PDB file of C-alpha atoms in Angstrom:
ATOM      1  CA  MET A   1     -12.650  24.892  42.018  1.00 90.00           C
ATOM      2  CA  LYS A   2      -9.858  26.290  44.583  1.00 93.00           C
ATOM      3  CA  ILE A   3      -6.538  25.182  43.181  1.00 94.00           C
ATOM      4  CA  ILE A   4      -4.206  25.284  46.278  1.00 95.00           C
ATOM      5  CA  ALA A   5      -0.446  25.136  46.698  1.00 95.00           C
ATOM      6  CA  THR A   6       1.099  22.020  48.017  1.00 97.00           C
ATOM      7  CA  PRO A   7       4.348  22.451  50.315  1.00 97.00           C
ATOM      8  CA  ILE A   8       5.969  20.253  46.969  1.00 98.00           C
ATOM      9  CA  ALA A   9       6.460  22.844  43.256  1.00 96.00           C
ATOM     10  CA  ASP A  10       4.121  21.794  40.591  1.00 96.00           C
ATOM     11  CA  LEU A  11       1.395  19.041  42.778  1.00 97.00           C
ATOM     12  CA  TRP A  12      -2.078  20.367  43.737  1.00 97.00           C
ATOM     13  CA  ILE A  13      -4.788  19.811  45.709  1.00 97.00           C
ATOM     14  CA  ILE A  14      -7.744  21.096  44.051  1.00 96.00           C
ATOM     15  CA  GLU A  15     -11.016  21.661  45.177  1.00 95.00           C
ATOM     16  CA  PRO A  16     -13.920  21.899  43.382  1.00 91.00           C
ATOM     17  CA  SER A  17     -17.203  24.237  44.081  1.00 90.00           C
ATOM     18  CA  VAL A  18     -20.073  21.643  45.362  1.00 92.00           C
ATOM     19  CA  PHE A  19     -24.269  22.650  44.481  1.00 94.00           C
ATOM     20  CA  GLY A  20     -25.323  20.749  46.088  1.00 91.00           C
ATOM     21  CA  ASP A  21     -29.997  20.379  47.649  1.00 92.00           C
ATOM     22  CA  ASP A  22     -32.076  17.846  48.303  1.00 95.00           C
ATOM     23  CA  ARG A  23     -32.515  16.111  45.843  1.00 92.00           C
ATOM     24  CA  GLY A  24     -28.061  15.445  44.770  1.00 91.00           C
ATOM     25  CA  TYR A  25     -25.187  17.531  43.949  1.00 89.00           C
ATOM     26  CA  PHE A  26     -23.034  19.066  41.189  1.00 93.00           C
ATOM     27  CA  LEU A  27     -19.980  19.204  40.282  1.00 87.00           C
ATOM     28  CA  GLU A  28     -17.039  20.090  37.906  1.00 89.00           C
ATOM     29  CA  THR A  29     -14.605  17.619  37.926  1.00 90.00           C
ATOM     30  CA  PHE A  30     -12.365  18.365  35.633  1.00 91.00           C
ATOM     31  CA  HIS A  31     -11.625  22.395  33.984  1.00 89.00           C
ATOM     32  CA  GLU A  32      -9.076  21.944  31.247  1.00 90.00           C
ATOM     33  CA  LYS A  33      -9.303  26.804  31.021  1.00 91.00           C
ATOM     34  CA  ARG A  34      -9.409  26.843  34.739  1.00 90.00           C
ATOM     35  CA  LEU A  35      -6.509  24.519  34.882  1.00 91.00           C
ATOM     36  CA  ALA A  36      -4.251  26.377  33.069  1.00 92.00           C
ATOM     37  CA  GLU A  37      -5.121  29.040  34.601  1.00 91.00           C
ATOM     38  CA  ALA A  38      -2.635  28.090  37.902  1.00 90.00           C
ATOM     39  CA  GLY A  39      -0.554  26.792  35.709  1.00 91.00           C
ATOM     40  CA  ILE A  40      -1.520  23.278  34.493  1.00 93.00           C
ATOM     41  CA  ASN A  41      -1.441  22.586  30.945  1.00 92.00           C
ATOM     42  CA  THR A  42      -2.214  18.983  31.303  1.00 94.00           C
ATOM     43  CA  HIS A  43      -3.727  17.322  28.357  1.00 94.00           C
ATOM     44  CA  PHE A  44      -5.185  14.080  29.731  1.00 96.00           C
ATOM     45  CA  VAL A  45      -5.477  10.726  27.561  1.00 97.00           C
ATOM     46  CA  GLN A  46      -6.636   7.998  29.483  1.00 96.00           C
ATOM     47  CA  ASP A  47      -9.160   7.594  32.730  1.00 96.00           C
ATOM     48  CA  ASN A  48      -8.749   4.517  34.959  1.00 97.00           C
ATOM     49  CA  GLU A  49     -10.878   3.416  37.495  1.00 97.00           C
ATOM     50  CA  SER A  50      -9.946   0.957  40.683  1.00 97.00           C
ATOM     51  CA  LYS A  51     -12.164  -0.504  43.413  1.00 98.00           C
ATOM     52  CA  SER A  52      -9.698  -1.355  46.224  1.00 98.00           C
ATOM     53  CA  LYS A  53     -10.610  -2.497  49.407  1.00 98.00           C
ATOM     54  CA  ARG A  54      -9.995  -1.529  53.490  1.00 98.00           C
ATOM     55  CA  GLY A  55      -6.245  -1.850  53.945  1.00 98.00           C
ATOM     56  CA  VAL A  56      -5.250  -2.504  50.476  1.00 98.00           C
ATOM     57  CA  VAL A  57      -2.107  -0.214  49.057  1.00 98.00           C
ATOM     58  CA  ARG A  58      -1.169   0.545  45.788  1.00 97.00           C
ATOM     59  CA  GLY A  59       1.415   1.933  45.123  1.00 92.00           C
ATOM     60  CA  LEU A  60       4.358   3.610  44.754  1.00 98.00           C
ATOM     61  CA  HIS A  61       4.669   3.370  40.886  1.00 98.00           C
ATOM     62  CA  TYR A  62       5.458   5.866  38.053  1.00 98.00           C
ATOM     63  CA  GLN A  63       6.197   5.154  34.448  1.00 98.00           C
ATOM     64  CA  LEU A  64       9.993   5.969  32.914  1.00 98.00           C
ATOM     65  CA  ALA A  65      10.295   8.979  31.071  1.00 96.00           C
ATOM     66  CA  PRO A  66       9.295   9.444  27.913  1.00 97.00           C
ATOM     67  CA  ASN A  67       6.229   7.597  28.879  1.00 97.00           C
ATOM     68  CA  ALA A  68       6.428   8.868  32.476  1.00 98.00           C
ATOM     69  CA  GLN A  69       2.983  10.229  32.855  1.00 98.00           C
ATOM     70  CA  ALA A  70       0.782  12.859  35.275  1.00 98.00           C
ATOM     71  CA  LYS A  71      -2.146  12.074  36.651  1.00 98.00           C
ATOM     72  CA  LEU A  72      -5.790  13.714  38.430  1.00 98.00           C
ATOM     73  CA  VAL A  73      -6.796  11.832  40.868  1.00 98.00           C
ATOM     74  CA  ARG A  74     -10.451  11.097  43.246  1.00 98.00           C
ATOM     75  CA  VAL A  75     -12.276   9.611  44.840  1.00 98.00           C
ATOM     76  CA  VAL A  76     -16.003   8.524  44.221  1.00 97.00           C
ATOM     77  CA  SER A  77     -16.589   6.734  47.183  1.00 98.00           C
ATOM     78  CA  GLY A  78     -14.749   5.777  50.476  1.00 98.00           C
ATOM     79  CA  GLU A  79     -11.341   7.409  51.364  1.00 98.00           C
ATOM     80  CA  VAL A  80      -8.002   7.080  50.617  1.00 98.00           C
ATOM     81  CA  LEU A  81      -4.507   9.165  51.355  1.00 98.00           C
ATOM     82  CA  ASP A  82      -3.473   9.600  48.188  1.00 98.00           C
ATOM     83  CA  VAL A  83       0.651  10.046  48.982  1.00 98.00           C
ATOM     84  CA  ALA A  84       2.832  11.803  45.748  1.00 98.00           C
ATOM     85  CA  VAL A  85       6.970  11.159  45.990  1.00 98.00           C
ATOM     86  CA  ASP A  86       9.130  13.790  43.751  1.00 98.00           C
ATOM     87  CA  LEU A  87      11.370  12.115  42.035  1.00 98.00           C
ATOM     88  CA  ARG A  88      12.801  14.836  40.842  1.00 97.00           C
ATOM     89  CA  ARG A  89      16.807  14.777  40.824  1.00 95.00           C
ATOM     90  CA  ASN A  90      16.971  18.840  40.734  1.00 96.00           C
ATOM     91  CA  SER A  91      13.803  19.509  42.468  1.00 97.00           C
ATOM     92  CA  PRO A  92      14.327  21.058  46.366  1.00 97.00           C
ATOM     93  CA  THR A  93      12.528  18.800  47.779  1.00 98.00           C
ATOM     94  CA  PHE A  94      13.649  15.561  45.995  1.00 98.00           C
ATOM     95  CA  GLY A  95      12.987  12.293  47.399  1.00 97.00           C
ATOM     96  CA  LYS A  96       9.691  15.011  49.565  1.00 98.00           C
ATOM     97  CA  HIS A  97       6.542  13.367  49.607  1.00 98.00           C
ATOM     98  CA  PHE A  98       3.214  14.897  50.618  1.00 98.00           C
ATOM     99  CA  SER A  99       0.032  13.148  50.977  1.00 98.00           C
ATOM    100  CA  VAL A 100      -3.865  14.498  50.743  1.00 98.00           C
ATOM    101  CA  VAL A 101      -6.767  12.605  52.198  1.00 98.00           C
ATOM    102  CA  LEU A 102      -9.649  12.322  49.070  1.00 98.00           C
ATOM    103  CA  SER A 103     -12.534  10.893  49.604  1.00 98.00           C
ATOM    104  CA  GLY A 104     -16.277  10.749  47.806  1.00 97.00           C
ATOM    105  CA  LYS A 105     -17.369  12.959  50.861  1.00 96.00           C
ATOM    106  CA  ASN A 106     -14.670  16.176  50.560  1.00 97.00           C
ATOM    107  CA  LYS A 107     -14.600  15.526  46.590  1.00 97.00           C
ATOM    108  CA  LYS A 108     -10.807  16.806  46.741  1.00 98.00           C
ATOM    109  CA  GLN A 109      -8.577  16.040  43.404  1.00 98.00           C
ATOM    110  CA  PHE A 110      -4.724  15.877  43.802  1.00 98.00           C
ATOM    111  CA  TYR A 111      -2.660  16.390  40.503  1.00 98.00           C
ATOM    112  CA  VAL A 112       0.999  14.537  40.494  1.00 98.00           C
ATOM    113  CA  PRO A 113       2.982  15.853  37.533  1.00 97.00           C
ATOM    114  CA  ARG A 114       5.187  13.560  35.262  1.00 97.00           C
ATOM    115  CA  GLY A 115       8.356  13.028  37.740  1.00 98.00           C
ATOM    116  CA  PHE A 116       7.287  11.139  41.044  1.00 98.00           C
ATOM    117  CA  ALA A 117       5.725   8.545  42.513  1.00 98.00           C
ATOM    118  CA  HIS A 118       2.828   7.982  43.250  1.00 98.00           C
ATOM    119  CA  GLY A 119       0.431   5.975  46.195  1.00 98.00           C
ATOM    120  CA  PHE A 120      -2.944   5.486  47.680  1.00 98.00           C
ATOM    121  CA  SER A 121      -4.012   3.683  51.356  1.00 98.00           C
ATOM    122  CA  VAL A 122      -8.316   2.682  51.370  1.00 98.00           C
ATOM    123  CA  LEU A 123      -9.174   3.774  54.885  1.00 98.00           C
ATOM    124  CA  SER A 124     -12.585   2.854  54.433  1.00 98.00           C
ATOM    125  CA  GLU A 125     -14.770  -0.315  53.863  1.00 98.00           C
ATOM    126  CA  GLU A 126     -14.049   0.209  49.875  1.00 98.00           C
ATOM    127  CA  ALA A 127     -13.498   2.659  47.856  1.00 98.00           C
ATOM    128  CA  VAL A 128     -13.309   3.585  43.952  1.00 98.00           C
ATOM    129  CA  PHE A 129     -10.644   5.801  43.805  1.00 96.00           C
ATOM    130  CA  VAL A 130     -10.302   7.522  39.418  1.00 97.00           C
ATOM    131  CA  TYR A 131      -7.721   9.569  37.709  1.00 96.00           C
ATOM    132  CA  LYS A 132      -6.873  10.946  34.794  1.00 97.00           C
ATOM    133  CA  CYS A 133      -3.735  10.703  32.553  1.00 98.00           C
ATOM    134  CA  ASP A 134      -1.208  12.094  30.359  1.00 97.00           C
ATOM    135  CA  ASN A 135      -0.001   9.661  28.873  1.00 97.00           C
ATOM    136  CA  PHE A 136      -0.722   6.253  27.637  1.00 97.00           C
ATOM    137  CA  TYR A 137       0.549   2.944  29.986  1.00 96.00           C
ATOM    138  CA  ASP A 138       4.064   1.098  29.127  1.00 97.00           C
ATOM    139  CA  LYS A 139       3.956  -0.779  30.577  1.00 96.00           C
ATOM    140  CA  ALA A 140       7.585  -1.740  29.605  1.00 97.00           C
ATOM    141  CA  SER A 141       8.008   1.456  31.451  1.00 97.00           C
ATOM    142  CA  GLU A 142       6.461   0.561  34.623  1.00 97.00           C
ATOM    143  CA  ALA A 143       8.791   1.163  37.676  1.00 98.00           C
ATOM    144  CA  GLY A 144       7.469   2.143  41.470  1.00 98.00           C
ATOM    145  CA  ILE A 145       9.142   2.301  45.349  1.00 98.00           C
ATOM    146  CA  VAL A 146       7.631  -0.295  48.406  1.00 98.00           C
ATOM    147  CA  PHE A 147       5.411   0.703  49.889  1.00 98.00           C
ATOM    148  CA  ASN A 148       6.899   0.571  53.391  1.00 97.00           C
ATOM    149  CA  ASP A 149       9.898   1.885  52.276  1.00 98.00           C
ATOM    150  CA  PRO A 150      12.287   3.636  56.193  1.00 97.00           C
ATOM    151  CA  GLN A 151      13.794   6.060  53.812  1.00 97.00           C
ATOM    152  CA  LEU A 152      10.721   7.661  52.434  1.00 98.00           C
ATOM    153  CA  ALA A 153       9.144   7.135  56.202  1.00 97.00           C
ATOM    154  CA  ILE A 154       5.620   7.120  54.845  1.00 98.00           C
ATOM    155  CA  ASP A 155       2.627   7.234  56.929  1.00 98.00           C
ATOM    156  CA  TRP A 156      -0.051   5.311  56.113  1.00 98.00           C
ATOM    157  CA  HIS A 157      -2.693   5.559  58.545  1.00 98.00           C
ATOM    158  CA  LEU A 158      -3.072   2.087  59.199  1.00 97.00           C
ATOM    159  CA  PRO A 159      -1.108  -0.577  61.281  1.00 95.00           C
ATOM    160  CA  GLU A 160       1.586  -1.787  58.787  1.00 92.00           C
ATOM    161  CA  ASN A 161       0.500  -5.574  59.109  1.00 94.00           C
ATOM    162  CA  GLU A 162      -2.868  -4.383  58.348  1.00 95.00           C
ATOM    163  CA  CYS A 163      -1.995  -3.347  54.718  1.00 97.00           C
ATOM    164  CA  LEU A 164      -3.300  -5.485  52.306  1.00 98.00           C
ATOM    165  CA  VAL A 165      -0.322  -5.161  49.068  1.00 98.00           C
ATOM    166  CA  SER A 166       0.196  -7.084  46.067  1.00 97.00           C
ATOM    167  CA  GLU A 167       3.435  -9.222  45.512  1.00 97.00           C
ATOM    168  CA  LYS A 168       4.407  -7.081  42.635  1.00 97.00           C
ATOM    169  CA  ASP A 169       4.431  -4.158  44.952  1.00 98.00           C
ATOM    170  CA  ARG A 170       6.677  -5.406  47.979  1.00 97.00           C
ATOM    171  CA  LEU A 171       9.069  -6.759  45.999  1.00 97.00           C
ATOM    172  CA  LEU A 172       9.513  -2.771  44.490  1.00 98.00           C
ATOM    173  CA  PRO A 173      13.037  -1.739  45.290  1.00 98.00           C
ATOM    174  CA  THR A 174      13.461   0.776  47.899  1.00 98.00           C
ATOM    175  CA  PHE A 175      13.847   4.798  46.672  1.00 98.00           C
ATOM    176  CA  SER A 176      17.692   4.078  47.261  1.00 96.00           C
ATOM    177  CA  GLN A 177      17.223   0.611  44.665  1.00 97.00           C
ATOM    178  CA  ALA A 178      15.427   2.154  42.422  1.00 97.00           C
ATOM    179  CA  ASN A 179      15.657   2.855  38.638  1.00 94.00           C
ATOM    180  CA  TYR A 180      13.684   6.772  38.256  1.00 92.00           C
ATOM    181  CA  ASN A 181      15.050   9.080  35.459  1.00 94.00           C
ATOM    182  CA  PHE A 182      13.010  12.543  36.252  1.00 94.00           C
TER     183      PHE A 182
END
């Protein structure tokens, strides 16, 4: 397992060791001790899975403190562009985002700590996306930022007219109007 720093502190790309032969492959998707050795000391309590078709954009979502969630995300099949936006007010990268392509083929994972908005766009015909969370879902703590916020200027690797976004996500506030307490 290789743990790779990104330009934003505390965001990590995790490349598992994949052992394959003509029968298939094997890999560890989670190893608490190896993550802790890299400084990722997160106790996960919930796993989620979603299946989406090409063009779907989910996010940018987060939960407000004290119910914020860290996430370890990966794609089982298909390909997505995964995006995290730094909402930590005292961070030198506050308001900046980082993205990485995750796929069933590259097997990369993305660690998104508390204090970040998170979302993804589906680049393949469909994708199965799974993630671990370190805190339980809490509807009252739900928050988000609209995916096409001009201040963030995220390139979702899709033309905006092809983005399939829920009505709920289209009504999210902009970055400058959003509520966050990190």
